[in-house]
Amino acid sequence: MLTEVKNQLHVILLSVKYNIMREMTNRVTFLMNVSFMMLNNAAFIIQWMLLFRLKSDIGGYGLNDVMVLWGLSAGTFGLAHVFFHRAFSLPDLIIHGKLDSFLVQPKSVLLSVITSATSSSAIGDIIYGYMILTIFNFSFSNLLLFTLFIILGALILTAYAVIVGSLSFWILRSEMLSENLNNIMVNFQTYPDGIFKNVIRFLLYTLVPVGFVVYQPLKIILHFNLMACLGVLAFTIGICLLAFFVFYRGLRRYTSSSLMSARI
Amino acid sequence: MRKYLFICKATLMESLQYVMNIALGFISFFMMVFVFINLWNYIYSDPSKLISGYSRGQMIWYVILTEILWYGTRNRTLTVQISDDIKSGTIAYGLNKPYHYIVYIIAKHIGEIALKFVLFLGAGLVIGLIFVGPIRDFSPLRLPLILLSLLLGILINSFIRMAISVLSFWIEDCFPFHWIYDKLLILVGIMFPVEVFPQWAQPIIRCSPIYVVSYGPAKLVIDYNYSTALEILLAQLIYLAVSFILLMLFYQKGVKRVNVNGG
């Protein structure tokens, strides 16, 4: 069992390594994508500086806290898109019958699919996340917690994308729906939960689990709480298991389009 | 001109087949607007408070209108298609056809966004009326000027995006430039009216395309006065001419670099 997990992890790392090498074929474009993504994220600092000029606290947080929230969002998004970029375009593979080449591989189909592409600009997101932490709230313990939470957050984001993407096994043309649901996750991630009220706040910890991706981790980074930490970990395991279950349940309904394709 | 109208009409008819896809796009739009409604409600803890001269209702309506412009006019034709046509060499097929490639893209773009924009406008108005209530002091008599300003704003935005995409003649990936433009538009034009920015930044923003693309049309709806309307329309006309000339200049220069190698 342990050897199998080790082998699977090795395959994932190799897959990501080759994806990145492919992305780096054109160095200039690669570097531009990474640096422009960092600039893109940094632009939102202006938004928050303006908002904090109007009110000294927003949703119970100060500027530094919101920046760490942004760092967590960028980090989780970046890590998810570096390692599991294809999870976010799952409907396209399902609808157009592009899963065939993955079905014949000896390793996990789901993991092979989702690790088969990498977004180069997402590397910029990860770097930006760490830069933000360093500037706005650095300490060694925060660095460790930040790293832990961007890993867990990336897993939650990916699992969520797999679940909503797998809807395509049952619902025809659900591409837009899953894209929208993924966008909702990203949209809510960059605003503090304090501005939302009762029902919405409940939804952010259940149906759209942004709460476990960034809100709860931010609270733990600001005021450490072991139980809350274990809560995030338990949720991550739960949603990952659910993603596997939903994907393989849906895979039974998959029909090939006999599309001839090559994975390069 | 008739052929371009026909292209526009044909694309519009095609988009009618995908109304459901457009409707699903409302989810993202609604969520974004919803986040801003919550954000502004939080900042305006006292509903009678004015921020930079705007009431809570005006501020939320501003965001709704600029988001309508953003979501209702976004189109891959102006960005992805032009870049792909240039990079793949497909543009060569468009050069020997009896139309001008740039005008063809504009006609296609208008056909593609017409229905989408109207639907987003309707959805935005409903959301605004439910969450904020009617726009203060709004008069239907101003509609012709507002619609003209909206149309000019959409055209200027299209010309600028096309001019950026045409840069693909020289650089392989022009998307970083689209990102910058998008970010400028989102941060400076969509989220806040110009007056919220520090005094020193306001003249710079008023000279930028953001002023004519998103601030101008939205301002005329939420806080109309005759002199502002004239100022905005004049600025829009200048920007329309400048952006179109630049676009054509880039295209004429770039298209000479096309090198077709059979196949």
Short mmCIF file of C-alpha atoms in Angstrom, two decimals:
data_model
loop_
_atom_site.label_atom_id
_atom_site.label_comp_id
_atom_site.label_asym_id
_atom_site.label_seq_id
_atom_site.Cartn_x
_atom_site.Cartn_y
_atom_site.Cartn_z
CA MET A 1 0.00 0.00 0.00
CA LEU A 2 2.74 2.41 1.09
CA THR A 3 4.86 1.51 -1.96
CA GLU A 4 1.88 2.12 -4.21
CA VAL A 5 1.30 5.58 -2.71
CA LYS A 6 5.01 6.31 -3.07
CA ASN A 7 4.95 5.21 -6.72
CA GLN A 8 1.87 7.28 -7.45
CA LEU A 9 3.46 10.35 -5.85
CA HIS A 10 6.58 9.75 -7.93
CA VAL A 11 4.48 9.62 -11.11
CA ILE A 12 2.67 12.83 -10.14
CA LEU A 13 5.96 14.65 -9.53
CA LEU A 14 7.41 13.40 -12.81
CA SER A 15 4.29 14.43 -14.67
CA VAL A 16 4.41 17.95 -13.20
CA LYS A 17 8.16 18.16 -13.87
CA TYR A 18 7.67 17.36 -17.56
CA ASN A 19 4.68 19.71 -17.79
CA ILE A 20 6.82 22.55 -16.45
CA MET A 21 9.69 21.65 -18.78
CA ARG A 22 7.24 21.76 -21.70
CA GLU A 23 5.97 25.15 -20.56
CA MET A 24 9.56 26.38 -20.35
CA THR A 25 10.31 25.56 -23.98
CA ASN A 26 9.73 29.21 -24.75
CA ARG A 27 11.60 30.86 -21.87
CA VAL A 28 10.51 34.43 -22.61
CA THR A 29 6.82 33.56 -22.69
CA PHE A 30 7.20 31.45 -19.56
CA LEU A 31 8.91 34.22 -17.61
CA MET A 32 6.43 36.79 -18.87
CA ASN A 33 3.50 34.62 -17.76
CA VAL A 34 4.99 34.17 -14.28
CA SER A 35 5.93 37.81 -13.75
CA PHE A 36 2.72 39.23 -15.19
CA MET A 37 0.66 37.01 -12.91
CA MET A 38 2.55 38.44 -9.95
CA LEU A 39 1.90 41.96 -11.21
CA ASN A 40 -1.71 41.06 -11.81
CA ASN A 41 -2.13 39.98 -8.19
CA ALA A 42 -0.16 42.92 -6.84
CA ALA A 43 -2.58 45.28 -8.58
CA PHE A 44 -5.26 44.32 -6.08
CA ILE A 45 -3.22 45.84 -3.25
CA ILE A 46 -4.43 49.18 -4.63
CA GLN A 47 -8.04 48.07 -4.25
CA TRP A 48 -7.56 47.20 -0.60
CA MET A 49 -5.56 50.32 0.19
CA LEU A 50 -8.42 52.37 -1.22
CA LEU A 51 -11.02 50.42 0.75
CA PHE A 52 -9.04 50.79 3.97
CA ARG A 53 -8.86 54.54 3.37
CA LEU A 54 -12.65 54.52 3.58
CA LYS A 55 -12.93 52.28 6.67
CA SER A 56 -10.25 51.17 9.12
CA ASP A 57 -11.50 47.59 9.42
CA ILE A 58 -13.24 45.48 6.82
CA GLY A 59 -15.03 42.37 8.00
CA GLY A 60 -13.06 42.57 11.25
CA TYR A 61 -9.66 42.57 9.53
CA GLY A 62 -6.95 45.14 8.96
CA LEU A 63 -4.94 45.69 5.77
CA ASN A 64 -2.16 43.24 6.78
CA ASP A 65 -4.68 40.48 7.54
CA VAL A 66 -6.49 40.93 4.23
CA MET A 67 -3.15 40.81 2.44
CA VAL A 68 -2.36 37.46 4.09
CA LEU A 69 -5.83 36.32 2.97
CA TRP A 70 -4.81 37.33 -0.56
CA GLY A 71 -1.51 35.49 -0.16
CA LEU A 72 -3.35 32.34 0.89
CA SER A 73 -5.76 32.66 -2.05
CA ALA A 74 -2.94 33.15 -4.53
CA GLY A 75 -0.89 30.32 -3.01
CA THR A 76 -3.73 27.77 -2.99
CA PHE A 77 -4.84 28.73 -6.49
CA GLY A 78 -1.28 28.60 -7.76
CA LEU A 79 -0.44 25.24 -6.22
CA ALA A 80 -3.70 23.71 -7.49
CA HIS A 81 -3.01 24.94 -11.02
CA VAL A 82 0.65 23.90 -11.04
CA PHE A 83 -0.07 20.33 -9.93
CA PHE A 84 -3.67 19.70 -10.97
CA HIS A 85 -4.45 22.17 -13.75
CA ARG A 86 -6.50 19.67 -15.77
CA ALA A 87 -8.96 19.23 -12.91
CA PHE A 88 -10.31 22.63 -13.90
CA SER A 89 -11.01 21.58 -17.49
CA LEU A 90 -12.41 18.16 -16.69
CA PRO A 91 -15.78 18.81 -18.41
CA ASP A 92 -14.03 19.40 -21.73
CA LEU A 93 -12.27 16.01 -21.47
CA ILE A 94 -15.46 14.21 -20.49
CA ILE A 95 -17.80 15.84 -23.01
CA HIS A 96 -15.43 15.46 -25.94
CA GLY A 97 -14.41 11.91 -25.07
CA LYS A 98 -10.78 12.77 -24.42
CA LEU A 99 -10.34 10.45 -21.43
CA ASP A 100 -9.51 7.39 -23.58
CA SER A 101 -5.76 7.77 -23.47
CA PHE A 102 -5.84 7.97 -19.66
CA LEU A 103 -8.01 4.89 -19.22
CA VAL A 104 -5.34 2.55 -20.52
CA GLN A 105 -2.67 3.76 -18.13
CA PRO A 106 -1.64 1.51 -15.22
CA LYS A 107 -1.92 4.25 -12.58
CA SER A 108 -4.93 6.08 -11.11
CA VAL A 109 -7.04 7.52 -13.95
CA LEU A 110 -8.12 10.56 -11.97
CA LEU A 111 -4.59 11.47 -10.87
CA SER A 112 -3.22 10.88 -14.38
CA VAL A 113 -5.88 13.18 -15.83
CA ILE A 114 -5.59 16.04 -13.40
CA THR A 115 -1.79 16.13 -13.38
CA SER A 116 -1.51 16.07 -17.16
CA ALA A 117 -1.18 19.85 -17.52
CA THR A 118 0.38 22.76 -15.67
CA SER A 119 -0.40 26.44 -15.81
CA SER A 120 2.87 28.35 -15.99
CA SER A 121 1.34 31.58 -14.72
CA ALA A 122 0.24 29.74 -11.56
CA ILE A 123 3.90 29.61 -10.52
CA GLY A 124 3.67 33.40 -10.26
CA ASP A 125 0.72 32.96 -7.89
CA ILE A 126 2.74 30.74 -5.54
CA ILE A 127 5.71 33.12 -5.52
CA TYR A 128 3.34 36.04 -4.91
CA GLY A 129 1.71 34.20 -1.99
CA TYR A 130 5.05 33.77 -0.23
CA MET A 131 6.10 37.34 -1.01
CA ILE A 132 2.91 38.66 0.57
CA LEU A 133 3.43 36.57 3.70
CA THR A 134 7.04 37.77 3.95
CA ILE A 135 6.05 41.42 3.64
CA PHE A 136 2.89 41.51 5.74
CA ASN A 137 3.08 38.85 8.45
CA PHE A 138 6.31 36.89 8.51
CA SER A 139 7.44 34.53 11.21
CA PHE A 140 8.86 31.03 10.99
CA SER A 141 5.71 29.45 12.42
CA ASN A 142 3.55 31.45 10.00
CA LEU A 143 5.70 30.24 7.14
CA LEU A 144 5.11 26.62 8.15
CA LEU A 145 1.38 27.15 8.66
CA PHE A 146 1.11 29.03 5.38
CA THR A 147 2.81 26.17 3.53
CA LEU A 148 0.57 23.60 5.20
CA PHE A 149 -2.58 25.55 4.38
CA ILE A 150 -1.77 26.26 0.77
CA ILE A 151 -1.23 22.51 0.30
CA LEU A 152 -4.53 21.68 1.99
CA GLY A 153 -6.30 24.56 0.23
CA ALA A 154 -4.99 23.43 -3.16
CA LEU A 155 -6.29 19.92 -2.47
CA ILE A 156 -9.72 21.29 -1.52
CA LEU A 157 -9.85 23.52 -4.62
CA THR A 158 -8.87 20.59 -6.83
CA ALA A 159 -11.30 18.17 -5.20
CA TYR A 160 -14.09 20.73 -5.58
CA ALA A 161 -13.17 21.22 -9.27
CA VAL A 162 -13.23 17.43 -9.78
CA ILE A 163 -16.65 17.14 -8.14
CA VAL A 164 -18.27 19.97 -10.13
CA GLY A 165 -16.39 18.92 -13.29
CA SER A 166 -17.64 15.34 -12.91
CA LEU A 167 -21.20 16.65 -13.23
CA SER A 168 -20.52 16.41 -16.97
CA PHE A 169 -20.85 12.63 -16.67
CA TRP A 170 -24.51 13.15 -15.84
CA ILE A 171 -25.45 16.58 -17.17
CA LEU A 172 -24.90 17.41 -20.81
CA ARG A 173 -23.16 20.74 -21.48
CA SER A 174 -22.43 21.42 -17.83
CA GLU A 175 -19.14 23.08 -18.80
CA MET A 176 -20.39 26.55 -18.03
CA LEU A 177 -21.93 25.47 -14.76
CA SER A 178 -18.73 23.97 -13.41
CA GLU A 179 -16.70 26.93 -14.68
CA ASN A 180 -19.05 29.25 -12.82
CA LEU A 181 -18.88 27.22 -9.63
CA ASN A 182 -15.08 27.27 -9.77
CA ASN A 183 -15.16 31.02 -10.37
CA ILE A 184 -17.37 31.50 -7.33
CA MET A 185 -14.71 29.82 -5.18
CA VAL A 186 -12.08 32.22 -6.48
CA ASN A 187 -14.31 35.31 -6.18
CA PHE A 188 -15.19 34.69 -2.55
CA GLN A 189 -11.64 33.76 -1.57
CA THR A 190 -10.31 37.28 -1.88
CA TYR A 191 -12.87 39.00 0.37
CA PRO A 192 -13.00 38.59 4.16
CA ASP A 193 -15.85 36.46 5.48
CA GLY A 194 -16.81 39.17 7.96
CA ILE A 195 -18.66 41.12 5.25
CA PHE A 196 -21.07 38.23 4.67
CA LYS A 197 -23.98 37.37 6.91
CA ASN A 198 -25.61 34.23 8.35
CA VAL A 199 -26.81 32.02 5.46
CA ILE A 200 -24.04 33.05 3.09
CA ARG A 201 -21.42 32.44 5.74
CA PHE A 202 -22.89 28.96 6.30
CA LEU A 203 -22.74 28.28 2.52
CA LEU A 204 -19.10 29.35 2.47
CA TYR A 205 -18.28 26.47 4.80
CA THR A 206 -20.48 23.89 3.07
CA LEU A 207 -21.65 24.17 -0.54
CA VAL A 208 -18.82 26.47 -1.64
CA PRO A 209 -16.14 25.52 0.90
CA VAL A 210 -14.04 28.67 0.66
CA GLY A 211 -14.09 28.82 4.44
CA PHE A 212 -11.77 25.81 4.70
CA VAL A 213 -9.53 27.05 1.87
CA VAL A 214 -8.70 30.52 3.21
CA TYR A 215 -10.95 31.90 5.98
CA GLN A 216 -10.22 29.25 8.60
CA PRO A 217 -6.47 29.08 7.72
CA LEU A 218 -6.24 32.87 8.06
CA LYS A 219 -7.82 32.71 11.52
CA ILE A 220 -5.39 29.94 12.50
CA ILE A 221 -2.39 31.92 11.23
CA LEU A 222 -3.53 34.96 13.23
CA HIS A 223 -4.49 33.00 16.39
CA PHE A 224 -3.28 29.41 16.42
CA ASN A 225 -5.90 26.79 17.30
CA LEU A 226 -5.06 23.09 17.02
CA MET A 227 -8.67 21.91 16.87
CA ALA A 228 -9.44 24.29 13.99
CA CYS A 229 -6.30 23.03 12.28
CA LEU A 230 -7.46 19.42 12.59
CA GLY A 231 -10.89 20.50 11.34
CA VAL A 232 -9.35 21.82 8.09
CA LEU A 233 -7.33 18.63 7.73
CA ALA A 234 -10.41 16.43 8.27
CA PHE A 235 -12.41 18.44 5.74
CA THR A 236 -9.61 18.14 3.18
CA ILE A 237 -9.51 14.34 3.55
CA GLY A 238 -13.31 14.17 3.35
CA ILE A 239 -13.65 16.26 0.19
CA CYS A 240 -10.77 14.42 -1.52
CA LEU A 241 -12.44 11.06 -0.84
CA LEU A 242 -15.73 12.48 -2.13
CA ALA A 243 -13.99 13.69 -5.31
CA PHE A 244 -12.59 10.20 -5.97
CA PHE A 245 -15.99 8.64 -5.31
CA VAL A 246 -17.89 11.05 -7.59
CA PHE A 247 -15.34 10.82 -10.41
CA TYR A 248 -15.19 7.01 -10.49
CA ARG A 249 -18.98 6.77 -10.16
CA GLY A 250 -19.29 9.08 -13.15
CA LEU A 251 -16.58 7.28 -15.08
CA ARG A 252 -18.87 4.25 -15.33
CA ARG A 253 -21.12 6.39 -17.54
CA TYR A 254 -18.28 7.63 -19.74
CA THR A 255 -18.51 6.81 -23.42
CA SER A 256 -15.57 7.24 -25.73
CA SER A 257 -15.88 9.34 -28.87
CA SER A 258 -13.13 7.25 -30.47
CA LEU A 259 -11.11 10.42 -30.70
CA MET A 260 -7.60 9.76 -31.95
CA SER A 261 -5.18 11.82 -29.91
CA ALA A 262 -1.62 11.71 -28.71
CA ARG A 263 -0.26 12.88 -25.37
CA ILE A 264 3.02 14.62 -25.96
CA MET B 1 -21.57 48.01 -45.47
CA ARG B 2 -24.38 45.52 -46.20
CA LYS B 3 -22.02 42.55 -46.00
CA TYR B 4 -20.90 43.58 -42.52
CA LEU B 5 -24.50 43.97 -41.41
CA PHE B 6 -25.12 40.50 -42.72
CA ILE B 7 -22.14 39.11 -40.78
CA CYS B 8 -23.42 40.85 -37.67
CA LYS B 9 -26.94 39.47 -38.19
CA ALA B 10 -25.68 35.93 -38.89
CA THR B 11 -23.58 35.94 -35.70
CA LEU B 12 -26.49 37.32 -33.70
CA MET B 13 -28.73 34.52 -34.99
CA GLU B 14 -26.04 32.02 -34.05
CA SER B 15 -25.77 33.42 -30.51
CA LEU B 16 -29.53 32.91 -30.11
CA GLN B 17 -28.79 29.18 -30.15
CA TYR B 18 -26.70 29.55 -27.00
CA VAL B 19 -28.99 31.56 -24.74
CA MET B 20 -28.66 28.90 -22.03
CA ASN B 21 -24.87 29.32 -21.97
CA ILE B 22 -25.27 33.07 -21.57
CA ALA B 23 -27.80 32.55 -18.79
CA LEU B 24 -25.35 30.30 -16.92
CA GLY B 25 -22.85 33.15 -17.09
CA PHE B 26 -25.26 35.08 -14.84
CA ILE B 27 -24.09 32.96 -11.90
CA SER B 28 -20.59 34.49 -11.92
CA PHE B 29 -22.01 37.93 -12.58
CA PHE B 30 -24.52 37.66 -9.77
CA MET B 31 -21.89 36.38 -7.33
CA MET B 32 -19.51 39.23 -8.15
CA VAL B 33 -22.24 41.82 -7.73
CA PHE B 34 -23.38 40.10 -4.55
CA VAL B 35 -19.88 40.30 -3.07
CA PHE B 36 -19.77 44.03 -3.82
CA ILE B 37 -23.23 44.64 -2.39
CA ASN B 38 -22.04 43.03 0.86
CA LEU B 39 -18.77 44.92 0.79
CA TRP B 40 -20.39 48.33 0.28
CA ASN B 41 -23.12 47.54 2.81
CA TYR B 42 -20.36 46.85 5.33
CA ILE B 43 -18.43 50.02 4.49
CA TYR B 44 -21.60 52.17 4.55
CA SER B 45 -22.46 51.08 8.10
CA ASP B 46 -24.57 54.26 8.26
CA PRO B 47 -26.83 54.19 5.14
CA SER B 48 -27.16 58.00 5.08
CA LYS B 49 -23.37 58.43 4.86
CA LEU B 50 -21.80 59.82 1.68
CA ILE B 51 -18.42 58.58 0.44
CA SER B 52 -16.69 60.84 -2.10
CA GLY B 53 -20.10 62.33 -2.80
CA TYR B 54 -21.82 59.01 -3.45
CA SER B 55 -24.59 57.44 -1.41
CA ARG B 56 -24.68 53.69 -0.73
CA GLY B 57 -27.29 53.18 -3.45
CA GLN B 58 -25.30 55.15 -6.04
CA MET B 59 -22.10 53.27 -5.22
CA ILE B 60 -23.75 49.85 -5.61
CA TRP B 61 -25.53 50.90 -8.82
CA TYR B 62 -22.16 52.12 -10.15
CA VAL B 63 -20.65 48.67 -9.58
CA ILE B 64 -23.68 46.91 -11.09
CA LEU B 65 -23.51 49.04 -14.26
CA THR B 66 -19.77 48.66 -14.72
CA GLU B 67 -20.04 44.91 -14.11
CA ILE B 68 -22.77 44.75 -16.80
CA LEU B 69 -20.32 46.44 -19.18
CA TRP B 70 -17.58 44.03 -18.16
CA TYR B 71 -19.52 40.77 -18.31
CA GLY B 72 -21.86 41.77 -21.14
CA THR B 73 -19.12 42.71 -23.59
CA ARG B 74 -16.39 40.16 -22.82
CA ASN B 75 -15.69 38.17 -25.91
CA ARG B 76 -12.95 35.80 -26.99
CA THR B 77 -13.24 36.98 -30.60
CA LEU B 78 -11.36 40.19 -29.81
CA THR B 79 -8.65 38.48 -27.84
CA VAL B 80 -8.21 34.77 -28.50
CA GLN B 81 -9.47 34.65 -32.09
CA ILE B 82 -7.38 37.54 -33.42
CA SER B 83 -4.24 36.27 -31.69
CA ASP B 84 -4.82 32.70 -32.87
CA ASP B 85 -5.56 33.85 -36.43
CA ILE B 86 -2.27 35.74 -36.49
CA LYS B 87 -0.16 33.10 -34.75
CA SER B 88 -1.53 30.18 -36.77
CA GLY B 89 -1.47 32.08 -40.05
CA THR B 90 -5.25 31.64 -40.49
CA ILE B 91 -5.43 35.39 -40.99
CA ALA B 92 -4.11 34.76 -44.52
CA TYR B 93 -7.50 33.25 -45.40
CA GLY B 94 -9.17 36.47 -44.34
CA LEU B 95 -6.92 38.68 -46.43
CA ASN B 96 -8.12 37.54 -49.84
CA LYS B 97 -11.80 37.66 -48.92
CA PRO B 98 -13.95 40.59 -50.08
CA TYR B 99 -14.00 42.22 -46.66
CA HIS B 100 -11.61 44.05 -44.38
CA TYR B 101 -10.46 41.67 -41.62
CA ILE B 102 -10.72 44.29 -38.86
CA VAL B 103 -14.21 45.46 -39.85
CA TYR B 104 -15.25 41.80 -40.17
CA ILE B 105 -14.11 41.14 -36.58
CA ILE B 106 -15.94 44.25 -35.32
CA ALA B 107 -19.17 43.15 -37.07
CA LYS B 108 -18.80 39.63 -35.69
CA HIS B 109 -18.07 40.94 -32.19
CA ILE B 110 -21.14 43.20 -32.17
CA GLY B 111 -23.30 40.31 -33.35
CA GLU B 112 -21.91 38.08 -30.61
CA ILE B 113 -22.30 40.50 -27.71
CA ALA B 114 -25.60 42.18 -28.68
CA LEU B 115 -27.86 39.56 -27.12
CA LYS B 116 -25.48 38.90 -24.24
CA PHE B 117 -25.30 42.58 -23.34
CA VAL B 118 -29.09 43.02 -23.40
CA LEU B 119 -29.55 39.93 -21.19
CA PHE B 120 -26.91 41.09 -18.70
CA LEU B 121 -28.43 44.56 -18.69
CA GLY B 122 -31.82 43.08 -17.85
CA ALA B 123 -30.38 40.82 -15.15
CA GLY B 124 -28.33 43.67 -13.65
CA LEU B 125 -31.32 45.99 -13.50
CA VAL B 126 -33.40 43.32 -11.75
CA ILE B 127 -30.62 42.64 -9.20
CA GLY B 128 -30.18 46.38 -8.60
CA LEU B 129 -33.90 46.98 -8.13
CA ILE B 130 -34.20 44.07 -5.69
CA PHE B 131 -31.11 44.78 -3.56
CA VAL B 132 -30.81 48.57 -3.78
CA GLY B 133 -34.05 50.02 -5.16
CA PRO B 134 -34.55 52.51 -8.02
CA ILE B 135 -31.75 54.87 -9.09
CA ARG B 136 -32.16 58.24 -7.38
CA ASP B 137 -33.35 61.12 -9.67
CA PHE B 138 -33.25 58.98 -12.80
CA SER B 139 -35.14 60.37 -15.75
CA PRO B 140 -35.95 58.36 -18.93
CA LEU B 141 -35.37 61.58 -20.96
CA ARG B 142 -31.63 61.05 -20.49
CA LEU B 143 -31.78 57.60 -22.04
CA PRO B 144 -30.69 58.59 -25.59
CA LEU B 145 -27.50 60.24 -24.29
CA ILE B 146 -26.82 57.36 -21.89
CA LEU B 147 -27.29 54.77 -24.64
CA LEU B 148 -25.00 56.75 -26.95
CA SER B 149 -22.35 56.88 -24.24
CA LEU B 150 -22.72 53.13 -23.60
CA LEU B 151 -22.32 52.39 -27.32
CA LEU B 152 -19.23 54.62 -27.59
CA GLY B 153 -17.73 53.02 -24.48
CA ILE B 154 -18.25 49.51 -25.89
CA LEU B 155 -16.70 50.50 -29.25
CA ILE B 156 -13.64 52.15 -27.67
CA ASN B 157 -13.11 49.10 -25.45
CA SER B 158 -13.34 46.82 -28.51
CA PHE B 159 -10.83 48.91 -30.50
CA ILE B 160 -8.35 48.93 -27.61
CA ARG B 161 -8.63 45.16 -27.12
CA MET B 162 -8.19 44.57 -30.84
CA ALA B 163 -5.17 46.86 -30.97
CA ILE B 164 -3.61 44.79 -28.17
CA SER B 165 -4.41 41.50 -29.95
CA VAL B 166 -2.92 42.80 -33.20
CA LEU B 167 0.41 43.06 -31.34
CA SER B 168 0.62 39.29 -31.96
CA PHE B 169 2.16 40.22 -35.32
CA TRP B 170 5.29 41.16 -33.36
CA ILE B 171 5.17 39.21 -30.09
CA GLU B 172 4.09 35.62 -29.66
CA ASP B 173 1.91 36.06 -26.61
CA CYS B 174 0.05 39.33 -26.18
CA PHE B 175 -2.06 38.08 -23.25
CA PRO B 176 0.07 39.73 -20.57
CA PHE B 177 -0.94 43.06 -22.14
CA HIS B 178 -4.59 42.03 -22.05
CA TRP B 179 -4.12 41.23 -18.37
CA ILE B 180 -2.74 44.68 -17.67
CA TYR B 181 -5.61 46.34 -19.51
CA ASP B 182 -8.12 44.10 -17.73
CA LYS B 183 -6.62 44.88 -14.34
CA LEU B 184 -6.64 48.60 -15.02
CA LEU B 185 -10.25 48.37 -16.08
CA ILE B 186 -11.27 46.29 -13.06
CA LEU B 187 -9.37 48.27 -10.43
CA VAL B 188 -9.72 51.77 -11.71
CA GLY B 189 -12.94 51.64 -13.69
CA ILE B 190 -15.20 48.94 -12.34
CA MET B 191 -14.80 48.80 -8.59
CA PHE B 192 -14.68 52.49 -7.75
CA PRO B 193 -15.74 55.77 -9.32
CA VAL B 194 -12.87 58.17 -10.06
CA GLU B 195 -13.77 60.39 -7.08
CA VAL B 196 -12.82 57.64 -4.58
CA PHE B 197 -9.16 57.79 -5.68
CA PRO B 198 -6.69 60.25 -4.08
CA GLN B 199 -6.78 63.77 -5.54
CA TRP B 200 -3.41 63.40 -7.27
CA ALA B 201 -4.54 60.27 -9.17
CA GLN B 202 -7.85 61.64 -10.43
CA PRO B 203 -6.53 63.77 -13.35
CA ILE B 204 -4.48 60.78 -14.58
CA ILE B 205 -7.51 58.48 -14.50
CA ARG B 206 -9.66 61.10 -16.23
CA CYS B 207 -7.17 61.09 -19.12
CA SER B 208 -7.06 57.29 -19.33
CA PRO B 209 -9.34 55.11 -21.47
CA ILE B 210 -10.95 53.81 -18.26
CA TYR B 211 -12.74 57.15 -17.91
CA VAL B 212 -14.52 56.74 -21.24
CA VAL B 213 -14.99 52.96 -21.23
CA SER B 214 -16.59 52.32 -17.85
CA TYR B 215 -16.72 55.38 -15.58
CA GLY B 216 -18.37 57.68 -18.14
CA PRO B 217 -21.45 55.62 -19.05
CA ALA B 218 -22.04 54.54 -15.42
CA LYS B 219 -21.65 58.09 -14.11
CA LEU B 220 -24.30 59.37 -16.53
CA VAL B 221 -26.78 56.85 -15.13
CA ILE B 222 -26.19 57.38 -11.40
CA ASP B 223 -25.30 61.06 -11.22
CA TYR B 224 -26.30 62.89 -14.38
CA ASN B 225 -25.67 66.52 -15.11
CA TYR B 226 -25.53 68.27 -18.45
CA SER B 227 -21.93 69.52 -18.32
CA THR B 228 -20.55 66.12 -17.20
CA ALA B 229 -22.49 64.44 -20.01
CA LEU B 230 -20.95 66.78 -22.60
CA GLU B 231 -17.47 66.31 -21.15
CA ILE B 232 -17.80 62.51 -21.19
CA LEU B 233 -19.22 62.35 -24.72
CA LEU B 234 -16.51 64.66 -26.07
CA ALA B 235 -13.79 62.56 -24.42
CA GLN B 236 -15.40 59.42 -25.86
CA LEU B 237 -15.41 60.83 -29.39
CA ILE B 238 -11.73 61.75 -29.13
CA TYR B 239 -10.85 58.30 -27.76
CA LEU B 240 -12.95 56.59 -30.43
CA ALA B 241 -11.01 58.33 -33.20
CA VAL B 242 -7.59 57.82 -31.58
CA SER B 243 -8.14 54.13 -30.74
CA PHE B 244 -9.48 53.36 -34.23
CA ILE B 245 -6.56 55.11 -35.94
CA LEU B 246 -4.08 53.27 -33.72
CA LEU B 247 -5.77 49.94 -34.40
CA MET B 248 -5.69 50.44 -38.17
CA LEU B 249 -2.09 51.64 -38.02
CA PHE B 250 -0.99 48.56 -36.04
CA TYR B 251 -2.91 46.29 -38.38
CA GLN B 252 -1.58 47.86 -41.61
CA LYS B 253 1.99 47.65 -40.31
CA GLY B 254 1.58 44.14 -38.90
CA VAL B 255 -0.21 42.55 -41.80
CA LYS B 256 2.81 43.23 -44.02
CA ARG B 257 4.74 40.80 -41.83
CA VAL B 258 2.47 37.87 -42.71
CA ASN B 259 4.48 35.17 -44.41
CA VAL B 260 2.48 32.29 -45.87
CA ASN B 261 4.25 29.08 -46.72
CA GLY B 262 1.72 27.03 -48.66
CA GLY B 263 0.28 23.83 -47.20
#
